[in-house]
Amino acid sequence: MSVLVIAEHDNAQLKGATRNVVAAATQIGGDVHVLVAGANAAAVAAEAAKIAGVSKVLLAESPALADALAENVAEQVLALAGGYSHIMFAATASGKNVSPRVAARLDVAQISEIIAIDSPDTFQRPIYAGNAISTVQSQDAVKVITVRTTGFDAAPEGGTATVESVTPVASAGLSSFIGREVAKSDRPELAGARVVVSGGRGMGSAENFKILDPLADKLGAALGASRAAVDAGYAPNDWQVGQTGKIVAPQLYVAIGISGAIQHLAGMKDSKVIVAVNKDSEAPIFGVADYGLVADLFQAVPEIVSTL
């Protein structure tokens, strides 16, 4: 039994989500291999080889793989799939783009967003916005799985895996890379941040969201938002935390002016410590918060910043 983990990277650096998937893969048992599909990505392969639990890194390099087009990456995975009992992706935008293509071509049922592994063929995944946990057993010969990264601690370094070059696939010819607009930020990436400060509809306006900047600066935090705040135009889409946004589980999550709709809680309730500030003492967010402050956020946030 061997497990193939599909690495996420930018051809220069391995993304943290890959370490969480490796941690899940090691719980299945057997050899864990990591596929690095890209171009000029030798540094990424070397980084993956140092992850504890990885026995081999497969490096596929080609201009067709340089931009991680889902159609081409899926072809690369399929070219190697025959030797594996499990193929695992992070449940990120990238992983969710490639994994269904692989599952469909292999004619197997994808197992999505697992948070626990009971046995090599039995997994747990959240349903109903995280209010219930479904146990799923698969009899497929190859199990295609996406892993909710918040369910597994990142695998540490300490590995000494070998790096093996594999034959890259040709372009599938189904899509082409046109361009990429990357948002520049000095703050940590939201999905992998150790501290997140999020604002909700209670912030009142996009201008008022700037009140959170000093707090985030003090804590070295990423900024997030509830769907209500994003829909109202107070914050950009890529800040959205929740069932239809990013799933986060930082060491510290600070919710400012967020009532705690069930969809938002589904995206952050696994945070290690949750702090909530809301003037409504009945707000659902207080049901999951470790520390709650019933106060006007426009007075409380500056006071917190001053104290810090």
Coordinates of C-alpha atoms in Angstrom, one line a residue:
M1 CA 0.0 0.0 0.0
S2 CA 1.5 3.4 -1.1
V3 CA 0.1 6.9 -0.8
L4 CA 0.7 9.7 -3.3
V5 CA 0.5 13.2 -2.0
I6 CA 0.2 16.0 -4.6
A7 CA 2.4 18.9 -3.5
E8 CA 1.2 22.5 -3.8
H9 CA 3.9 25.1 -4.6
D10 CA 4.9 28.1 -6.7
N11 CA 8.0 26.4 -8.3
A12 CA 10.1 28.1 -5.6
Q13 CA 8.6 27.1 -2.3
L14 CA 6.4 24.4 -0.9
K15 CA 3.1 25.5 0.5
G16 CA 2.3 24.7 4.0
A17 CA -0.9 22.7 3.2
T18 CA 1.3 20.0 1.7
R19 CA 2.7 19.2 5.2
N20 CA -0.8 18.8 6.6
V21 CA -1.6 16.3 3.8
V22 CA 1.6 14.4 4.5
A23 CA 0.6 14.1 8.1
A24 CA -2.7 12.6 7.1
A25 CA -1.0 10.3 4.7
T26 CA 1.3 8.8 7.3
Q27 CA -1.8 7.8 9.4
I28 CA -2.9 5.6 6.5
G29 CA 0.3 3.6 6.6
G30 CA 2.6 2.3 3.9
D31 CA 5.1 4.4 1.9
V32 CA 4.3 8.1 1.4
H33 CA 5.4 9.6 -1.9
V34 CA 5.1 13.3 -2.8
L35 CA 4.6 14.5 -6.4
V36 CA 6.1 17.8 -7.3
A37 CA 4.8 18.8 -10.7
G38 CA 6.1 22.1 -12.1
A39 CA 9.1 23.7 -13.8
N40 CA 12.5 24.5 -12.3
A41 CA 11.1 23.1 -9.1
A42 CA 14.1 21.2 -7.8
A43 CA 14.2 23.4 -4.7
V44 CA 10.6 22.5 -3.9
A45 CA 11.4 18.8 -4.3
A46 CA 14.4 19.2 -1.9
E47 CA 12.1 20.9 0.6
A48 CA 9.5 18.1 0.3
A49 CA 12.2 15.5 0.8
K50 CA 12.9 16.9 4.3
I51 CA 9.4 16.3 5.5
A52 CA 9.2 13.5 8.1
G53 CA 7.3 10.5 6.9
V54 CA 8.0 11.0 3.2
S55 CA 10.0 8.1 1.6
K56 CA 10.3 9.4 -2.0
V57 CA 9.7 12.6 -3.9
L58 CA 8.7 12.4 -7.6
L59 CA 9.8 15.4 -9.6
A60 CA 8.0 16.1 -12.9
E61 CA 9.3 19.2 -14.7
S62 CA 7.9 20.6 -17.9
P63 CA 6.8 24.0 -19.3
A64 CA 3.3 22.4 -19.5
L65 CA 3.3 22.0 -15.7
A66 CA 4.8 25.4 -14.9
D67 CA 1.6 27.2 -14.1
A68 CA -0.2 24.3 -12.4
L69 CA -3.0 24.1 -14.9
A70 CA -5.5 21.6 -13.5
E71 CA -5.9 19.7 -16.8
N72 CA -2.1 19.1 -17.1
V73 CA -1.5 18.3 -13.4
A74 CA -4.3 15.8 -13.5
E75 CA -2.7 14.1 -16.5
Q76 CA 0.6 13.9 -14.6
V77 CA -1.2 12.3 -11.6
L78 CA -3.0 9.9 -13.8
A79 CA 0.3 8.8 -15.4
L80 CA 1.5 7.7 -12.0
A81 CA -1.8 6.6 -10.4
G82 CA -1.4 2.9 -11.2
G83 CA 1.1 2.4 -8.4
Y84 CA -0.9 3.8 -5.5
S85 CA -3.8 2.8 -3.3
H86 CA -4.5 6.4 -2.2
I87 CA -4.0 9.8 -4.0
M88 CA -4.3 12.8 -1.6
F89 CA -4.7 16.5 -2.2
A90 CA -5.2 19.5 0.1
A91 CA -8.7 20.7 0.1
T92 CA -7.6 24.1 -1.3
A93 CA -8.7 25.8 -4.5
S94 CA -5.9 24.1 -6.3
G95 CA -6.6 20.7 -4.9
K96 CA -10.3 20.9 -5.5
N97 CA -9.6 21.8 -9.1
V98 CA -7.4 18.8 -9.9
S99 CA -8.8 16.0 -7.7
P100 CA -12.3 15.6 -9.3
R101 CA -10.7 15.3 -12.7
V102 CA -8.5 12.5 -11.4
A103 CA -11.4 10.7 -9.6
A104 CA -13.6 10.9 -12.7
R105 CA -10.9 9.5 -15.0
L106 CA -10.3 6.7 -12.6
D107 CA -14.0 6.1 -12.2
V108 CA -14.0 6.3 -8.5
A109 CA -15.9 8.3 -5.9
Q110 CA -13.9 11.2 -4.5
I111 CA -13.8 11.4 -0.7
S112 CA -13.8 15.1 0.2
E113 CA -12.4 17.2 3.1
I114 CA -11.5 14.4 5.5
I115 CA -10.7 15.5 9.0
A116 CA -9.8 12.1 10.5
I117 CA -8.7 8.6 9.4
D118 CA -10.2 5.6 11.1
S119 CA -8.5 3.0 8.8
P120 CA -7.0 2.8 5.3
D121 CA -10.5 2.6 3.8
T122 CA -12.6 4.6 6.4
F123 CA -12.5 8.3 6.9
Q124 CA -14.4 11.1 8.7
R125 CA -15.6 14.3 7.1
P126 CA -17.8 17.2 8.2
I127 CA -21.3 17.7 6.8
Y128 CA -24.1 20.2 7.5
A129 CA -21.7 23.0 7.9
G130 CA -19.7 21.0 10.4
N131 CA -22.7 20.2 12.7
A132 CA -22.4 16.5 12.0
I133 CA -19.5 14.2 11.1
S134 CA -20.0 11.5 8.4
T135 CA -18.0 8.3 8.5
V136 CA -17.3 7.2 4.9
Q137 CA -15.9 3.8 3.9
S138 CA -14.6 3.3 0.4
Q139 CA -14.1 0.0 -1.5
D140 CA -12.6 1.6 -4.6
A141 CA -9.2 0.2 -5.6
V142 CA -7.7 3.7 -5.7
K143 CA -9.0 6.3 -3.1
V144 CA -8.9 9.9 -4.3
I145 CA -9.0 12.1 -1.2
T146 CA -9.0 15.8 -0.3
V147 CA -7.8 16.7 3.2
R148 CA -9.1 19.5 5.2
T149 CA -5.8 20.8 6.4
T150 CA -7.1 22.1 9.7
G151 CA -7.8 18.5 10.8
F152 CA -4.2 17.5 10.8
D153 CA -1.1 19.2 12.4
A154 CA 1.6 19.9 9.8
A155 CA 4.3 17.2 9.5
P156 CA 7.6 18.3 10.9
E157 CA 11.0 18.3 9.2
G158 CA 13.3 15.4 9.7
G159 CA 12.9 13.3 6.6
T160 CA 15.7 12.1 4.2
A161 CA 13.6 11.1 1.2
T162 CA 15.2 10.5 -2.2
V163 CA 14.2 12.7 -5.1
E164 CA 13.5 10.8 -8.4
S165 CA 12.8 12.5 -11.7
V166 CA 9.8 11.1 -13.6
T167 CA 8.8 11.6 -17.2
P168 CA 6.6 14.7 -17.5
V169 CA 3.3 14.5 -19.5
A170 CA 2.7 16.6 -22.6
S171 CA 0.2 19.4 -22.4
A172 CA -3.4 18.2 -22.5
G173 CA -4.1 21.2 -24.8
L174 CA -7.4 21.9 -23.0
S175 CA -6.3 25.2 -21.4
S176 CA -3.6 27.8 -21.6
F177 CA -2.1 30.2 -19.0
I178 CA -2.9 33.8 -19.8
G179 CA -1.9 35.7 -16.7
R180 CA -2.1 36.0 -12.9
E181 CA -2.9 38.9 -10.7
V182 CA -1.4 38.4 -7.2
A183 CA -2.6 40.4 -4.3
K184 CA 0.5 41.8 -2.5
S185 CA 0.3 41.9 1.3
D186 CA 2.8 42.2 4.1
R187 CA 0.5 40.1 6.3
P188 CA 0.6 36.3 6.7
E189 CA -1.5 34.2 4.3
L190 CA -5.0 33.8 5.8
A191 CA -5.3 30.0 5.4
G192 CA -2.0 29.3 7.2
A193 CA -1.7 32.2 9.6
R194 CA -1.1 31.5 13.3
V195 CA -3.2 34.5 14.3
V196 CA -6.3 35.8 12.5
V197 CA -8.2 39.0 13.2
S198 CA -11.7 39.0 11.5
G199 CA -14.3 41.6 11.2
G200 CA -18.0 41.2 10.6
R201 CA -21.0 43.3 9.6
G202 CA -20.8 45.1 12.9
M203 CA -17.8 47.0 11.5
G204 CA -20.3 49.1 9.6
S205 CA -18.2 50.1 6.6
A206 CA -15.0 49.4 4.7
E207 CA -13.5 52.5 6.2
N208 CA -14.2 51.2 9.7
F209 CA -12.4 48.0 8.9
K210 CA -9.1 49.9 9.1
I211 CA -9.7 49.9 12.9
L212 CA -8.5 46.3 12.8
D213 CA -5.1 47.1 11.2
P214 CA -3.3 48.2 14.4
L215 CA -4.6 45.1 16.2
A216 CA -3.5 42.8 13.4
D217 CA -0.1 44.6 13.4
K218 CA 0.4 44.1 17.1
L219 CA -0.5 40.4 16.9
G220 CA 1.3 39.7 13.6
A221 CA -2.1 38.5 12.3
A222 CA -3.8 37.9 9.0
L223 CA -7.0 39.8 8.4
G224 CA -10.3 38.0 7.7
A225 CA -14.0 38.8 7.4
S226 CA -17.4 37.2 7.6
R227 CA -19.4 36.6 4.5
A228 CA -21.8 39.3 5.6
A229 CA -19.0 41.8 5.7
V230 CA -17.7 40.7 2.3
D231 CA -21.1 40.8 0.7
A232 CA -21.6 44.3 2.1
G233 CA -18.4 45.4 0.4
Y234 CA -16.5 46.0 3.6
A235 CA -13.7 43.6 2.8
P236 CA -12.3 41.8 -0.3
N237 CA -13.5 38.3 -1.2
D238 CA -10.2 36.6 -0.4
W239 CA -10.6 37.6 3.3
Q240 CA -13.8 35.5 3.7
V241 CA -13.7 32.9 6.4
G242 CA -16.5 30.3 6.5
Q243 CA -18.1 27.4 4.8
T244 CA -18.0 29.2 1.4
G245 CA -14.7 30.9 2.2
K246 CA -11.4 29.8 3.7
I247 CA -11.3 27.2 6.5
V248 CA -8.9 28.3 9.2
A249 CA -7.6 26.9 12.5
P250 CA -5.0 29.4 13.9
Q251 CA -3.6 29.4 17.4
L252 CA -5.6 32.6 18.0
Y253 CA -8.8 33.8 16.2
V254 CA -10.1 37.2 17.1
A255 CA -13.7 37.9 16.0
I256 CA -14.7 41.5 16.0
G257 CA -18.3 42.5 15.3
I258 CA -19.1 39.0 14.1
S259 CA -22.5 37.5 15.2
G260 CA -21.4 33.9 14.5
A261 CA -23.7 32.6 11.7
I262 CA -23.4 28.8 11.4
Q263 CA -21.6 29.2 8.0
H264 CA -18.9 31.3 9.6
L265 CA -18.5 29.1 12.6
A266 CA -17.9 26.2 10.2
G267 CA -14.8 28.0 9.0
M268 CA -13.1 28.8 12.2
K269 CA -14.4 26.8 15.2
D270 CA -11.4 24.5 15.2
S271 CA -9.2 27.5 16.2
K272 CA -7.2 26.8 19.3
V273 CA -8.2 30.0 21.2
I274 CA -11.2 32.1 20.1
V275 CA -11.7 35.7 21.3
A276 CA -15.0 37.5 20.5
V277 CA -16.0 41.1 20.8
N278 CA -19.6 41.9 20.2
K279 CA -22.1 44.3 21.8
D280 CA -24.9 41.6 21.6
S281 CA -24.5 39.3 24.5
E282 CA -26.8 36.8 22.8
A283 CA -24.6 36.5 19.7
P284 CA -23.9 32.9 18.7
I285 CA -20.2 33.6 18.5
F286 CA -20.0 33.5 22.3
G287 CA -21.1 29.9 22.2
V288 CA -17.7 28.9 20.7
A289 CA -15.5 31.6 22.1
D290 CA -13.0 30.9 24.8
Y291 CA -13.0 34.6 25.8
G292 CA -15.9 36.9 25.1
L293 CA -16.2 40.7 25.6
V294 CA -19.6 42.3 25.4
A295 CA -18.7 45.8 24.3
D296 CA -18.8 48.4 21.6
L297 CA -16.0 47.3 19.2
F298 CA -15.2 51.0 18.4
Q299 CA -14.2 51.5 22.0
A300 CA -12.9 48.0 22.8
V301 CA -10.5 47.5 19.9
P302 CA -8.5 50.7 20.5
E303 CA -8.3 49.8 24.2
I304 CA -7.1 46.3 23.4
V305 CA -4.4 47.8 21.0
S306 CA -3.3 50.3 23.7
T307 CA -3.0 47.5 26.3
L308 CA -1.0 45.3 23.9

